[in-house]
Each structure stands twice: as C-alpha cells, then as structure tokens.
Coordinates of C-alpha atoms and ligand atoms in Angstrom, one line a residue:
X1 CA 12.6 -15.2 -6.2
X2 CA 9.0 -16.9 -6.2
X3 CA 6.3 -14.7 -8.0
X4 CA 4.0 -14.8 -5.7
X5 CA 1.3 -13.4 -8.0
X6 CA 1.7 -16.1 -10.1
X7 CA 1.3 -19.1 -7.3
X8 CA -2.6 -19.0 -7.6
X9 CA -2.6 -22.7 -6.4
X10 CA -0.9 -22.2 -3.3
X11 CA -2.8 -18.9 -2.5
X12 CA -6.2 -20.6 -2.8
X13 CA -6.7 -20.9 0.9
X14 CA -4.0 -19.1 2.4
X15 CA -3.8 -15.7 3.9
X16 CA -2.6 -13.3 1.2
X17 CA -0.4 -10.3 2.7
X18 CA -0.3 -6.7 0.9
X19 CA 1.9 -4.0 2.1
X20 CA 2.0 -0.2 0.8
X21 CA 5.1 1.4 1.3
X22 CA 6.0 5.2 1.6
X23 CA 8.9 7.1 2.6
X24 CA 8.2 8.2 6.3
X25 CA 5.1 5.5 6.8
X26 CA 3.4 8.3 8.8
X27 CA 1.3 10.2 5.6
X28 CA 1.2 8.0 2.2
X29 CA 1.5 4.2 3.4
X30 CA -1.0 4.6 6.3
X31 CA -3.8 6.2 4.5
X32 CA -3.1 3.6 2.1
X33 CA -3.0 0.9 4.6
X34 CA -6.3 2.5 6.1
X35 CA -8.5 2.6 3.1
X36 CA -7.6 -1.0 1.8
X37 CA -8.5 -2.4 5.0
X38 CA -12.0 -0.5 4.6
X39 CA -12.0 -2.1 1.2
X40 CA -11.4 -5.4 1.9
X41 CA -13.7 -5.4 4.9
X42 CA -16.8 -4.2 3.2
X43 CA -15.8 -7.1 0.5
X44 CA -15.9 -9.3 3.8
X45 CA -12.3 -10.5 3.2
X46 CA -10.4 -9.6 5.9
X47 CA -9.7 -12.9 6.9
X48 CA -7.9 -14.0 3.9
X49 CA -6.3 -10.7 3.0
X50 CA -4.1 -9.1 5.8
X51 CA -3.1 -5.0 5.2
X52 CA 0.3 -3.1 6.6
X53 CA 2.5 -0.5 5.7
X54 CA 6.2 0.6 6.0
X55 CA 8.2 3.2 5.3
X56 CA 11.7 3.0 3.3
X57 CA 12.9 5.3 6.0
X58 CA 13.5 4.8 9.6
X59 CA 12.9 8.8 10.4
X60 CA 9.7 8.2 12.4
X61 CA 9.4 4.5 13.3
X62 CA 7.0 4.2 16.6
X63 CA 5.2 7.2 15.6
X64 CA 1.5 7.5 14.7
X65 CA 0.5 8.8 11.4
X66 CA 1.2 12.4 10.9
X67 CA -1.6 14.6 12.4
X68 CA -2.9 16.6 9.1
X69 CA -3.4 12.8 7.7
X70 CA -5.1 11.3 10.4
X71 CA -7.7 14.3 10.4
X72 CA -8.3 14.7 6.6
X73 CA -8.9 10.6 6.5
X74 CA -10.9 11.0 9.8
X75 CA -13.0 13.3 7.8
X76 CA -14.1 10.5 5.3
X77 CA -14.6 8.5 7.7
X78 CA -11.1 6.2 8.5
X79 CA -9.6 6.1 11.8
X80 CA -5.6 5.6 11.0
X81 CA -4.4 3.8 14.1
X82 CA -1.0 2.1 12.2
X83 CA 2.8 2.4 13.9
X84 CA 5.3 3.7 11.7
X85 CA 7.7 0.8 11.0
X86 CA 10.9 0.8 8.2
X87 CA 10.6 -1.6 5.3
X88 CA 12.6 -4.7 6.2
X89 CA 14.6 -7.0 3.4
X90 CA 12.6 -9.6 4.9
X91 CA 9.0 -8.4 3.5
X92 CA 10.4 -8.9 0.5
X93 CA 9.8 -12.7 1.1
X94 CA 7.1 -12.5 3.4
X95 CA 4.6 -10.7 1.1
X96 CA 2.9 -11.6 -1.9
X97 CA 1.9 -7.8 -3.0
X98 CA 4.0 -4.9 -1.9
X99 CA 2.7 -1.4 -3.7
X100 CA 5.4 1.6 -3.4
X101 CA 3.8 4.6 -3.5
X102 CA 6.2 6.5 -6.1
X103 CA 9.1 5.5 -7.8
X104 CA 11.9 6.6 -5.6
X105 CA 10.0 4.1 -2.9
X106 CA 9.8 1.2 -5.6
X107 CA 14.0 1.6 -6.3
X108 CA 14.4 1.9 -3.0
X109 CA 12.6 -1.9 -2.6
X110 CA 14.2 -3.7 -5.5
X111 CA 17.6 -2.3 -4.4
X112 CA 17.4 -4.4 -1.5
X113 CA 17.5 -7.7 -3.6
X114 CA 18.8 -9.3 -6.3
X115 CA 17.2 -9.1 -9.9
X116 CA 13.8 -8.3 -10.2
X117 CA 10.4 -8.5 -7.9
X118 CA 7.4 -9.0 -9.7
X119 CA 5.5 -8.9 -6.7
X120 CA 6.6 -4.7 -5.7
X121 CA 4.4 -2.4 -7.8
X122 CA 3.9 1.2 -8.2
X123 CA 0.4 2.1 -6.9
X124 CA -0.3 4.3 -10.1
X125 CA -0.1 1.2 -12.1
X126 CA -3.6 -0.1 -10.8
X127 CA -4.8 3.7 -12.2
X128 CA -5.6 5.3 -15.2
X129 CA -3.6 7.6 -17.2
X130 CA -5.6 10.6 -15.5
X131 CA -3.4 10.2 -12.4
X132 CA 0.1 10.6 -12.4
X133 CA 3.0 8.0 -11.7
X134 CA 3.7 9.1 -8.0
X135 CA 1.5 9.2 -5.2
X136 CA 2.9 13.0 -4.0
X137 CA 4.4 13.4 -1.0
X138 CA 2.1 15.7 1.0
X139 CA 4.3 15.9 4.2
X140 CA 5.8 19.8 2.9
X141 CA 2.7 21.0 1.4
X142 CA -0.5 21.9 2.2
X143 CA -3.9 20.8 3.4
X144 CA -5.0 20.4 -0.4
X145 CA -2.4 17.7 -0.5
X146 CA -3.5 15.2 2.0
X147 CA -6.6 15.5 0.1
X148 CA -5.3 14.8 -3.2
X149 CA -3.4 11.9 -2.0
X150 CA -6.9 10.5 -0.6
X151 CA -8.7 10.7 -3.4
X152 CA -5.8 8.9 -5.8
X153 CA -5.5 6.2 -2.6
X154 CA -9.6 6.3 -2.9
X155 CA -9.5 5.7 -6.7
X156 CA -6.7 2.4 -6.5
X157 CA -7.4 0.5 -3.5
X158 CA -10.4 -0.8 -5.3
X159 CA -8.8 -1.9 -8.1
X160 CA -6.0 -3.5 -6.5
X161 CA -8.4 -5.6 -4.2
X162 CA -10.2 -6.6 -8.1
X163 CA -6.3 -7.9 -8.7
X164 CA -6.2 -9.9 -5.3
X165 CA -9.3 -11.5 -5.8
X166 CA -8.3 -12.9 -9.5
X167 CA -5.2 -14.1 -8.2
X168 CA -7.2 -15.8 -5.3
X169 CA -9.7 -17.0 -7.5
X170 CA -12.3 -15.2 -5.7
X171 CA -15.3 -13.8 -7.9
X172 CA -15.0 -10.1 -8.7
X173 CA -17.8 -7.9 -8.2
X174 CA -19.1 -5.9 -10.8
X175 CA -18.0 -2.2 -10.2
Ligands
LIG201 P1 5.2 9.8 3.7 O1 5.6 11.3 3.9 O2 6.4 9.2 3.0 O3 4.0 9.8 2.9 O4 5.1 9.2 5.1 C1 6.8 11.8 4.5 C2 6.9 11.8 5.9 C3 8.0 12.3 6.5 C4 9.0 12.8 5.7 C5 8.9 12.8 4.3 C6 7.8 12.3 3.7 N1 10.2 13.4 6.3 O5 11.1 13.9 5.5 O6 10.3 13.4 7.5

C-alpha cells in the first residue's frame, strides 16, 4: 500500500481527495463532509482538495442526511446536500486521507485490506485531549447531540486542512 501522506512529490499539483466516514453517512460523515468543504473554500482550495463521505454501512445509501442534522448545521450556517453512499474497498486506493469518525468505523476500514493504512485516521487524532476518541453517534439521542458532534466536527476540520496543506506544501496560515 502507497502512503499517500508521505508522496508529497507527487501531490504537489495534483488534486488531493479526503473522505470522512461514519456508520450510516446520513449524521457524522456529512456534517463532516459539509464543514471541511466550508473550510477549504474559505482557504480558497477547493480546487486542489476534493471532500466526500461514506458510510461503513449500506442502511441508508440514496438518502439525504438525517433531518435533525441538516437543521442543526443549517443553523450555523451549512446547507448538507451529500447522498448517502457505503464505503467501497476501492477508496481505499483512491484516497489519500480517509478520517473514521470513531473506532468501530476505523476497524471497520482497515478490515477491508491487508496490513496497515496509514492514510485512514481517527478524526479525534487531529484534536486535543479535551475531546474524546469517538465522534458520538447522535442518531438515538437527542438534539444536544447533533450539537455536540458540530462543535467537535467545528474544532478538527481546521486542523486537518493545516495537515493537507503541509503535505501539499502549501503555506499554513497562522491560526
Ligand atoms: P451516522 O449515524 O453513522 O453518524 O450516520 C447513524 C445513522 C444511522 C444509524 C446509526 C448511526 N442506524 O442505525 O440506522
């Protein structure tokens, strides 16, 4: 398996390809999706980096994003417009950053190949110790939920675009 990450030379001019996975791709994964693509728009990126989701699932493929996601990220402002679509073995190839949302999601990737990825990550990795390892699942909970998972989306999407830039050699701007 190539390590993406590590190809800096080949990803100087190329289109770099990130993709957040969940387990249902209709709460997590798109509000993920969503606020990245905010991110690396207002860094004025969004022709070198490209932003999707999946889900490990196939429970809701076709669907829109669930309904009490789309209105709390419609409330800051994102309009979550994504598909829900499973994660495919071929992703694995095709992507040079994939970010599970919790740890069942990231097993659930490197099951599907041989040895290790170096390119899947946990989102909470990009996060301080303040947040915790999984990106909850709000889809039984309440509306507090959505919320929380918003604000720890909020917090890392930043960070991971600082990580896409250093391996694109762009500069990074000061936070
Ligand atoms: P997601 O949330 O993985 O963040 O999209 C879920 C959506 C649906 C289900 C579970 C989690 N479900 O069991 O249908």
């Amino acid at each position: 398996m190539t390590n993406f990450l590590n190809n800096s030379e080949k990803l100087a001019h190329s289109i770099f390809k990130v993709q957040f996975v969940c387990l249902g791709n209709i709460c997590r994964s798109p509000a993920a999706q969503g606020i990245m693509a905010r991110v690396v728009r207002d860094a004025g990126l969004e022709e070198r980096i490209i932003v999707d989701s999946s889900g490990t699932a196939g429970y809701h493929i076709g669907k829109h994003p669930d309904r009490r996601m789309i209105a709390a990220a419609a409330r800051r402002g994102y309009d979550l417009q994504s598909h829900a679509k499973q994660f495919d073995r071929s992703f694995l190839r095709d992507r040079n950053l994939i970010i599970a949302m919790d740890r069942d999601n990231f097993r659930e990737i490197q099951r599907l190949q041989a040895g290790v990825a170096p390119h899947v990550k946990l989102f909470s990795e990009y996060l301080g110790e303040e947040w915790p390892n999984d990106v909850p699942d709000p889809y039984y909970g309440g509306e507090d939920g959505f919320e929380y998972v918003l604000d720890m989306l909020g917090a890392g999407c930043p960070k991971i675009l600082e990580q896409i830039q250093i391996e694109l050699g762009l500069p990074v701007e000061p936070a």
